[in-house]
Amino acid sequence: MYTDKVMDHFSNPRNAGVIENADGIGEVGNPVCGDMMAFYIKVKDDKLDDVKFQTFGCVAAIAVSSIVSEMAKGKSLKEAKLITKKTVTESLDGLPKEKMHCSNLGAEALAKAIKDYETKISE
Amino acid sequence: MNLIYMDHASATPVREQVIKAMVPYFDLQFGNPSAVYDMGFNIKQVIEEQRAHVARLIGAKANEIIFASSGAEANNLAIKGVALAGQKKGKHIIISAIEHHSVLNSARFLERMDFEVTFLPVDEHGLVDPERLAKVIRPETILVSVMHANNEIGTIQAISELSSICREKGVIFHTDAVASVGNIPVDVNVLGVDLLSLSGISLGAPKGTGALYFKKNIRLMPLIHGGIQEMGRRGGTENVPGIVGLGKASELAANEISAKKDQLQKLRELLVSGIQEKIKKVTLTGHPDKRLPGHASFCIEAIEGEALIYMLNQDGIYSNTGSACASKALKTSPVLVAIGVPPDLAQGSVVFTMNNNSVQEVRYVLEKLASAVEKLRSLSPIWREKTA
């Protein structure tokens, strides 16, 4: 059902965990409907110096979170904002159709974390 | 890596003796059982012998057994067949809230045909309350269907109590015994049922086999119209190799079932107590005692079942889950909803159904399950909230 890439990220998730005193935090989903993701970012010189995530959910949800963290880490905020559901799916060599809607929330969670950071610094 | 199979509720391996018994009916004895020459006649005789084997397994008479293509077909034939044949008397049927989809969706189909369906709630262990059943039966009720044992939570219903209420009120009673026949002794006279469905998949018979027991006086509308095969209740040339497989498996099961129960119960107790010892915040689903001997089902907090199944798969362990993410429809198992498991906890459902498993295998599963849960919880934001 899942591609090798998905299974690799599920089995060996990159950047799992929490950043204490994160510059931005983004949470999406909720455990009642199935998947929930939290992204934590550390920003330095307008770049994502560190990205970590926590995920409650299925194989797809965990793999999506892992690859988003990998895609985002080291990127400028501007570049990181270009990560979408579509680019995430492509990087994983595809996701099952029924998983596209509820499990593919990583890009959204990351965007929320960046927004959280931007709101904080503009205050 | 050895494979540890703990999903016997989904399918069981076909036994060697069963395969051996089936083989001649593919090529040597290939004739149509309806043919009047020797080969046809002989095969017809063989089918009747198998009918007797299946009947003996459940304490029935041979002429009360109809062969079907699956437990699902047997359930369809029971629900729709009885309803369509009895609709002059009334158009109300009652089923429990934890029925298999083949019963549930047959009832839903009847709703679209202007039947009325009452769904009987169950308690937190999945048991139907007999008093509640007595209260919802009306003069126009023609059928009650409550499953014998539940495949997802293992709970065994007090069928004889429920059936006697129906008998007093003159209502036909059906039970889906797909999960129980082959795992525990089942006797239609003890259960007091009018119809009972069983399947080859629980019995070590091939997929595509099943049977419906129906008491002689029960009127049943066929779903497959055709020739007079299966006493006119099911048209179509018989699946002879499948029927031989089901017959052989029934014959073997009848001799082994009592001895198997104790062994399976020991394995289950080891698994249940081990999980409760090694893993925090885990709930046993279904009834603690009134359950299938080899059936252990849980909801584990703060993790999701599909991810857990894949992780166990990587350790060579096959198990099952009622998690929404693992179902194609992305819906939480209706059974877990019916017993009142909150939706977030239901996500962490895992089901182990054992048969020829060993103590060693159970120990290995316990070890791997504990580490898989630990790994998934280390990723889980809601586990962090729980421990904070």
XYZ file of C-alpha atoms in Angstrom:
511
model
C 0.000 0.000 0.000
C 2.815 2.446 0.871
C 5.903 3.341 -1.154
C 9.408 2.453 0.055
C 10.012 6.127 0.744
C 6.959 6.306 3.023
C 8.010 3.149 4.859
C 11.561 4.487 5.267
C 10.350 7.732 6.847
C 7.819 5.859 8.991
C 10.417 3.391 10.246
C 13.175 5.980 10.755
C 11.475 9.290 11.354
C 13.823 12.286 10.926
C 13.729 15.182 13.385
C 11.152 13.716 15.741
C 10.797 15.498 19.065
C 10.192 18.867 20.665
C 12.243 22.100 20.575
C 12.192 23.732 23.985
C 11.721 27.505 23.644
C 10.801 27.134 19.973
C 10.527 30.340 17.941
C 7.310 29.065 16.369
C 4.836 26.240 16.991
C 2.169 24.971 14.607
C -0.492 22.400 15.484
C -3.055 20.883 13.116
C -5.660 18.133 13.312
C -6.948 16.484 16.438
C -6.839 12.964 17.820
C -10.613 12.525 17.554
C -10.619 12.664 13.754
C -7.464 10.621 13.430
C -4.273 12.563 12.906
C -2.619 15.354 14.837
C 0.709 17.028 14.141
C 2.803 19.598 15.983
C 5.750 21.356 14.350
C 8.424 23.290 16.258
C 10.875 25.652 14.530
C 14.003 27.541 15.485
C 14.799 30.493 13.183
C 18.232 32.075 12.647
C 18.999 34.736 9.994
C 15.622 34.142 8.376
C 16.452 30.455 7.973
C 14.964 27.355 9.613
C 17.881 26.481 11.830
C 16.025 23.558 13.391
C 12.716 21.804 12.762
C 11.145 19.121 14.931
C 7.752 17.439 14.955
C 5.426 15.234 16.959
C 2.677 13.204 15.324
C -0.246 11.117 16.492
C -1.528 9.167 13.530
C -1.109 6.526 10.910
C 1.889 5.474 8.828
C 1.200 8.215 6.259
C 0.878 10.943 8.891
C 4.214 10.027 10.477
C 6.014 9.749 7.125
C 4.571 13.093 5.954
C 5.757 14.845 9.124
C 9.207 13.349 8.840
C 9.754 14.342 5.209
C 8.367 17.859 5.740
C 10.859 18.378 8.566
C 13.651 17.188 6.278
C 12.504 19.360 3.365
C 12.240 22.430 5.587
C 15.371 22.212 7.682
C 18.052 24.709 6.537
C 15.701 26.444 4.114
C 14.890 30.148 4.177
C 11.411 30.977 5.443
C 10.462 32.009 1.922
C 11.582 28.664 0.487
C 9.920 26.700 3.282
C 6.608 28.361 2.481
C 6.719 26.757 -0.961
C 6.329 23.292 0.565
C 2.816 22.075 -0.259
C 0.748 18.902 -0.019
C 1.672 18.273 -3.623
C 5.446 18.594 -3.206
C 5.275 16.458 -0.051
C 3.369 13.711 -1.870
C 5.860 13.813 -4.760
C 8.816 13.574 -2.388
C 7.268 10.450 -0.862
C 6.756 8.914 -4.331
C 3.015 9.086 -3.758
C 0.446 8.447 -1.037
C -2.708 6.272 -1.118
C -5.689 8.288 -2.304
C -7.685 7.947 0.911
C -4.728 9.312 2.896
C -4.376 12.520 0.890
C -6.948 14.474 2.833
C -6.498 13.605 6.493
C -2.881 12.541 6.823
C -1.172 15.033 4.550
C -1.150 17.848 7.098
C 2.601 18.371 7.471
C 2.951 21.365 5.157
C 0.018 23.018 6.876
C 1.511 22.474 10.337
C 4.860 23.861 9.206
C 3.204 26.925 7.653
C 1.369 27.493 10.921
C 4.640 27.310 12.871
C 6.237 29.887 10.515
C 3.208 32.120 10.853
C 3.400 31.805 14.625
C 7.035 32.941 14.471
C 6.247 35.856 12.154
C 3.381 37.016 14.356
C 5.622 36.906 17.410
C 8.434 38.970 15.898
C 6.086 41.570 14.445
C 4.639 42.203 17.889
C 12.452 -14.185 10.723
C 9.576 -16.442 11.675
C 6.125 -15.144 10.995
C 3.798 -14.914 13.975
C 0.209 -14.954 12.787
C -2.320 -13.587 15.266
C -5.159 -12.593 12.929
C -7.139 -15.838 12.855
C -10.447 -13.924 12.956
C -9.643 -12.684 9.431
C -8.540 -16.012 7.954
C -7.110 -19.352 9.019
C -4.680 -21.529 7.033
C -6.297 -24.414 5.170
C -5.112 -27.623 6.778
C -3.197 -30.257 4.873
C -5.874 -32.950 5.352
C -8.450 -30.495 4.055
C -6.457 -29.685 0.919
C -5.882 -33.411 0.332
C -9.576 -34.152 0.613
C -10.393 -31.392 -1.880
C -7.897 -32.186 -4.640
C -9.735 -35.047 -6.401
C -12.780 -32.828 -6.888
C -10.931 -30.454 -9.179
C -9.977 -32.942 -11.886
C -10.824 -36.593 -11.244
C -14.314 -36.022 -9.846
C -15.129 -32.898 -11.797
C -18.687 -33.719 -12.887
C -21.760 -31.662 -12.237
C -23.524 -32.971 -9.120
C -26.867 -32.575 -10.880
C -25.872 -35.032 -13.629
C -27.615 -38.393 -13.503
C -24.703 -40.601 -14.610
C -22.406 -42.243 -12.063
C -19.930 -39.401 -11.612
C -22.688 -36.868 -10.968
C -24.504 -39.184 -8.598
C -21.339 -40.031 -6.664
C -20.437 -36.377 -6.224
C -23.960 -35.639 -5.042
C -23.462 -38.344 -2.398
C -20.181 -36.746 -1.345
C -21.882 -33.360 -0.947
C -24.481 -34.957 1.324
C -21.737 -36.513 3.458
C -20.173 -33.077 3.892
C -23.543 -31.660 4.852
C -23.693 -34.265 7.606
C -20.192 -33.305 8.836
C -21.096 -29.612 9.029
C -24.401 -30.472 10.722
C -22.651 -32.661 13.328
C -20.253 -29.832 14.237
C -23.185 -27.674 15.365
C -25.631 -30.351 16.561
C -27.957 -29.973 13.569
C -29.515 -32.373 11.072
C -28.010 -32.636 7.602
C -31.164 -31.406 5.876
C -30.968 -28.179 7.879
C -27.706 -27.032 6.244
C -27.393 -24.903 3.104
C -23.944 -24.405 1.629
C -23.043 -20.826 0.745
C -20.059 -18.927 -0.634
C -19.157 -17.235 2.659
C -20.339 -16.242 6.096
C -21.454 -12.980 4.497
C -23.686 -14.828 2.038
C -25.139 -16.967 4.819
C -25.931 -13.785 6.759
C -27.511 -12.166 3.695
C -29.623 -15.244 3.036
C -30.746 -15.397 6.658
C -31.690 -11.728 7.026
C -33.118 -11.007 3.589
C -34.407 -14.531 3.013
C -36.440 -14.564 6.241
C -37.607 -10.959 5.872
C -38.746 -11.355 2.272
C -40.515 -14.645 2.991
C -42.195 -13.347 6.148
C -43.171 -9.799 5.209
C -46.863 -10.571 5.188
C -46.679 -11.150 8.925
C -44.776 -7.933 9.588
C -41.943 -5.704 8.449
C -40.001 -5.087 11.628
C -36.618 -6.638 12.357
C -34.174 -6.209 15.238
C -30.393 -6.488 15.098
C -27.709 -5.634 17.636
C -25.518 -2.565 17.264
C -22.357 -4.669 16.874
C -23.299 -6.894 13.941
C -20.938 -7.672 11.071
C -21.391 -5.515 7.972
C -23.080 -8.388 6.145
C -25.909 -8.363 8.713
C -25.909 -4.599 9.224
C -26.006 -3.745 5.521
C -28.613 -6.439 4.799
C -30.787 -4.732 7.414
C -30.058 -1.334 5.865
C -31.077 -2.734 2.481
C -34.372 -3.895 3.987
C -34.921 -0.397 5.384
C -34.898 0.854 1.814
C -37.558 -1.781 1.052
C -39.852 -0.260 3.700
C -38.883 -2.554 6.538
C -38.256 -1.005 9.921
C -35.071 -1.914 11.748
C -34.390 -1.513 15.467
C -30.737 -1.467 16.497
C -30.260 -2.939 19.951
C -27.613 -1.147 21.969
C -24.989 -3.112 23.900
C -23.311 -2.426 27.237
C -19.653 -1.460 27.663
C -18.645 -5.118 27.282
C -20.664 -5.544 24.105
C -23.495 -7.556 25.679
C -27.126 -7.245 24.612
C -29.522 -6.940 27.553
C -32.263 -9.637 27.231
C -34.812 -7.406 29.000
C -34.167 -4.680 26.494
C -34.725 -7.127 23.653
C -38.052 -8.238 25.179
C -39.167 -4.599 25.303
C -38.518 -3.784 21.638
C -40.237 -6.854 20.180
C -43.616 -5.911 18.654
C -46.442 -7.900 17.078
C -45.028 -7.113 13.618
C -41.463 -8.168 14.508
C -40.471 -11.090 12.298
C -36.738 -11.506 12.915
C -34.079 -10.866 15.546
C -30.399 -11.247 14.723
C -27.650 -11.086 17.358
C -24.176 -12.374 16.668
C -22.838 -15.227 18.797
C -19.290 -13.951 19.297
C -17.918 -10.648 18.089
C -14.814 -10.769 15.894
C -13.507 -7.367 17.029
C -13.986 -7.530 20.794
C -14.380 -11.285 21.368
C -17.523 -10.982 23.514
C -19.809 -14.040 23.541
C -23.515 -13.247 23.902
C -25.991 -15.120 26.090
C -27.706 -16.397 22.928
C -29.927 -19.002 24.619
C -31.457 -16.298 26.829
C -32.110 -14.044 23.853
C -33.479 -16.838 21.667
C -35.882 -18.070 24.331
C -37.453 -14.598 24.536
C -37.986 -14.723 20.768
C -39.368 -18.254 20.900
C -41.963 -17.237 23.501
C -43.043 -14.364 21.290
C -42.991 -16.390 18.076
C -40.164 -14.369 16.492
C -37.494 -16.026 14.349
C -33.984 -15.798 15.804
C -30.764 -15.790 13.772
C -27.200 -15.724 15.028
C -24.044 -14.964 13.081
C -21.647 -17.564 14.468
C -18.799 -16.968 12.002
C -16.413 -15.966 14.794
C -17.418 -18.742 17.196
C -17.827 -21.930 15.112
C -14.381 -23.511 15.042
C -13.249 -21.722 18.190
C -15.734 -22.896 20.817
C -18.307 -25.689 20.948
C -21.487 -24.503 19.240
C -24.765 -26.440 19.424
C -27.869 -25.030 17.778
C -30.103 -26.854 20.283
C -28.299 -25.373 23.269
C -28.369 -21.927 21.672
C -32.014 -22.393 20.704
C -31.616 -20.569 17.398
C -33.679 -20.886 14.220
C -30.860 -19.887 11.886
C -27.086 -19.774 12.268
C -24.363 -18.613 9.874
C -20.870 -20.077 9.782
C -17.827 -19.609 7.590
C -14.936 -21.708 6.362
C -12.410 -18.994 7.127
C -12.639 -19.594 10.876
C -12.427 -23.353 10.456
C -9.311 -24.040 8.428
C -11.446 -24.441 5.309
C -10.852 -22.428 2.143
C -12.159 -18.920 1.558
C -15.336 -18.864 -0.486
C -17.063 -21.391 1.766
C -19.775 -21.044 4.366
C -23.087 -22.471 5.451
C -26.435 -21.486 6.858
C -28.258 -23.647 9.371
C -32.008 -23.193 9.210
C -34.645 -25.096 11.152
C -36.919 -27.169 9.006
C -40.045 -25.006 9.447
C -38.345 -21.702 8.599
C -39.490 -20.118 5.351
C -36.599 -18.698 3.401
C -36.697 -16.754 0.143
C -33.690 -17.647 -2.017
C -31.374 -14.802 -3.062
C -29.873 -16.713 -5.971
C -32.647 -18.062 -8.126
C -31.749 -20.980 -10.322
C -32.016 -24.749 -10.182
C -33.063 -26.840 -7.215
C -29.595 -27.083 -5.707
C -29.473 -26.697 -1.905
C -33.122 -27.643 -1.504
C -34.148 -24.811 -3.804
C -32.718 -22.202 -1.430
C -29.642 -21.418 -3.502
C -29.318 -21.900 -7.234
C -26.000 -22.441 -9.005
C -23.768 -25.449 -9.497
C -22.257 -26.391 -6.161
C -18.677 -25.430 -5.285
C -17.785 -29.089 -4.824
C -14.092 -28.744 -3.801
C -15.059 -25.949 -1.390
C -17.890 -27.976 0.111
C -15.535 -30.946 0.562
C -13.039 -28.594 2.239
C -15.680 -27.208 4.586
C -16.930 -30.715 5.377
C -13.457 -32.061 6.143
C -12.564 -29.032 8.266
C -15.833 -29.412 10.199
C -15.151 -33.096 10.791
C -11.682 -32.316 12.159
C -12.901 -29.369 14.265
C -15.680 -31.429 15.877
C -13.066 -33.738 17.371
C -10.615 -31.084 18.535
C -12.583 -28.130 19.749
C -12.955 -28.894 23.463
C -9.248 -29.606 23.939
C -8.247 -26.468 22.058
C -10.214 -24.162 24.319
C -8.044 -24.584 27.432
C -4.804 -24.095 25.533
C -6.096 -20.944 23.827
C -7.407 -19.515 27.069
C -3.965 -19.920 28.671
C -2.348 -18.051 25.794
C -4.926 -15.299 26.031
C -4.430 -14.871 29.768
C -0.684 -14.646 29.249
C -1.107 -12.028 26.531
C -3.682 -9.948 28.416
C -1.843 -9.919 31.746
C 1.472 -9.310 29.992
C 0.167 -6.297 28.089
C -1.446 -4.810 31.170
C 1.824 -5.263 33.030
C 4.162 -3.899 30.343
C 2.095 -1.078 28.867
C 0.533 1.811 30.765
C -2.891 3.226 29.866
C -4.277 0.285 27.963
C -7.903 -0.894 28.007
C -9.085 -4.425 27.293
C -12.095 -4.167 24.963
C -14.975 -6.641 25.175
C -15.929 -8.822 28.108
C -13.114 -9.920 30.454
C -14.400 -13.532 30.763
C -17.307 -14.084 28.383
C -15.073 -13.948 25.335
C -13.541 -16.194 22.687
C -10.686 -18.191 24.221
C -7.985 -17.034 21.784
C -9.190 -13.446 21.414
C -7.447 -10.457 23.007
C -8.363 -6.903 21.986
C -7.193 -3.587 23.362
C -7.256 0.158 22.950
C -3.889 1.744 23.649
C -3.895 5.428 24.537
C -2.130 8.116 22.493
C -1.192 5.967 19.496
C -2.894 5.023 16.231
C -3.646 1.419 15.291
C -2.564 1.341 11.654
C 0.895 2.626 12.545
C 1.113 -0.017 15.270
C 0.077 -2.831 12.893
C 2.778 -1.764 10.400
C 5.372 -1.596 13.133
C 4.477 -5.090 14.384
C 4.516 -6.241 10.759
C 8.166 -5.191 10.576
C 8.812 -7.506 13.516
C 7.049 -10.350 11.707
C 3.818 -10.126 13.703
C 0.424 -10.019 11.966
C -2.449 -8.515 13.961
C -5.482 -6.326 13.289
C -7.054 -2.994 14.249
C -10.422 -1.207 14.215
C -8.753 2.193 13.795
C -10.440 4.608 11.405
C -7.171 5.199 9.528
C -6.909 1.502 8.694
C -10.400 1.312 7.207
C -10.962 2.323 3.620
C -13.957 4.414 4.672
C -11.815 6.151 7.335
C -14.511 5.479 9.921
C -13.983 4.265 13.461
C -15.192 0.708 13.968
C -18.951 0.817 14.746
C -18.353 -1.916 17.334
C -15.964 0.262 19.346
C -18.391 3.177 19.040
C -21.267 0.952 20.252
C -19.405 -0.121 23.406
C -18.706 3.530 24.182
C -14.977 3.796 23.453
C -14.190 7.512 22.885
C -13.068 8.197 19.274
C -9.484 9.195 20.129
C -8.979 6.053 22.221
C -10.605 3.905 19.507
C -7.774 4.994 17.191
C -5.416 2.892 19.314
C -7.304 -0.348 18.712
C -5.351 -3.578 18.282
C -6.762 -7.107 18.001
C -4.905 -10.405 18.430
C -6.738 -13.613 17.509
C -4.771 -16.757 18.259
C -5.104 -20.327 17.187
C -2.092 -22.580 16.867
C 0.194 -20.121 18.619
C 2.755 -20.894 21.304
C 3.740 -19.412 24.666
C 7.032 -18.428 23.087
C 5.217 -16.491 20.386
C 3.101 -14.670 22.949
C 6.256 -13.643 24.831
C 7.829 -12.355 21.612
C 4.666 -10.365 20.787
C 4.648 -8.844 24.274
C 8.232 -7.691 23.917
C 7.782 -6.241 20.423
C 4.434 -4.664 21.206
C 5.829 -2.865 24.235
C 8.699 -1.386 22.220
C 6.447 -0.429 19.283
C 4.070 1.368 21.639
C 6.981 3.127 23.302
C 8.313 4.281 19.940
C 4.939 5.554 18.727
C 4.261 7.291 22.014
C 7.645 9.005 21.832
C 6.394 10.561 18.571
C 2.949 11.403 19.909
C 2.052 14.961 20.962
C -0.910 13.762 23.003
C 1.222 11.362 25.025
C 3.392 14.324 25.985
C 0.285 16.115 27.214
C -0.719 13.107 29.254
C 2.591 12.808 31.065
C 3.129 16.549 31.488
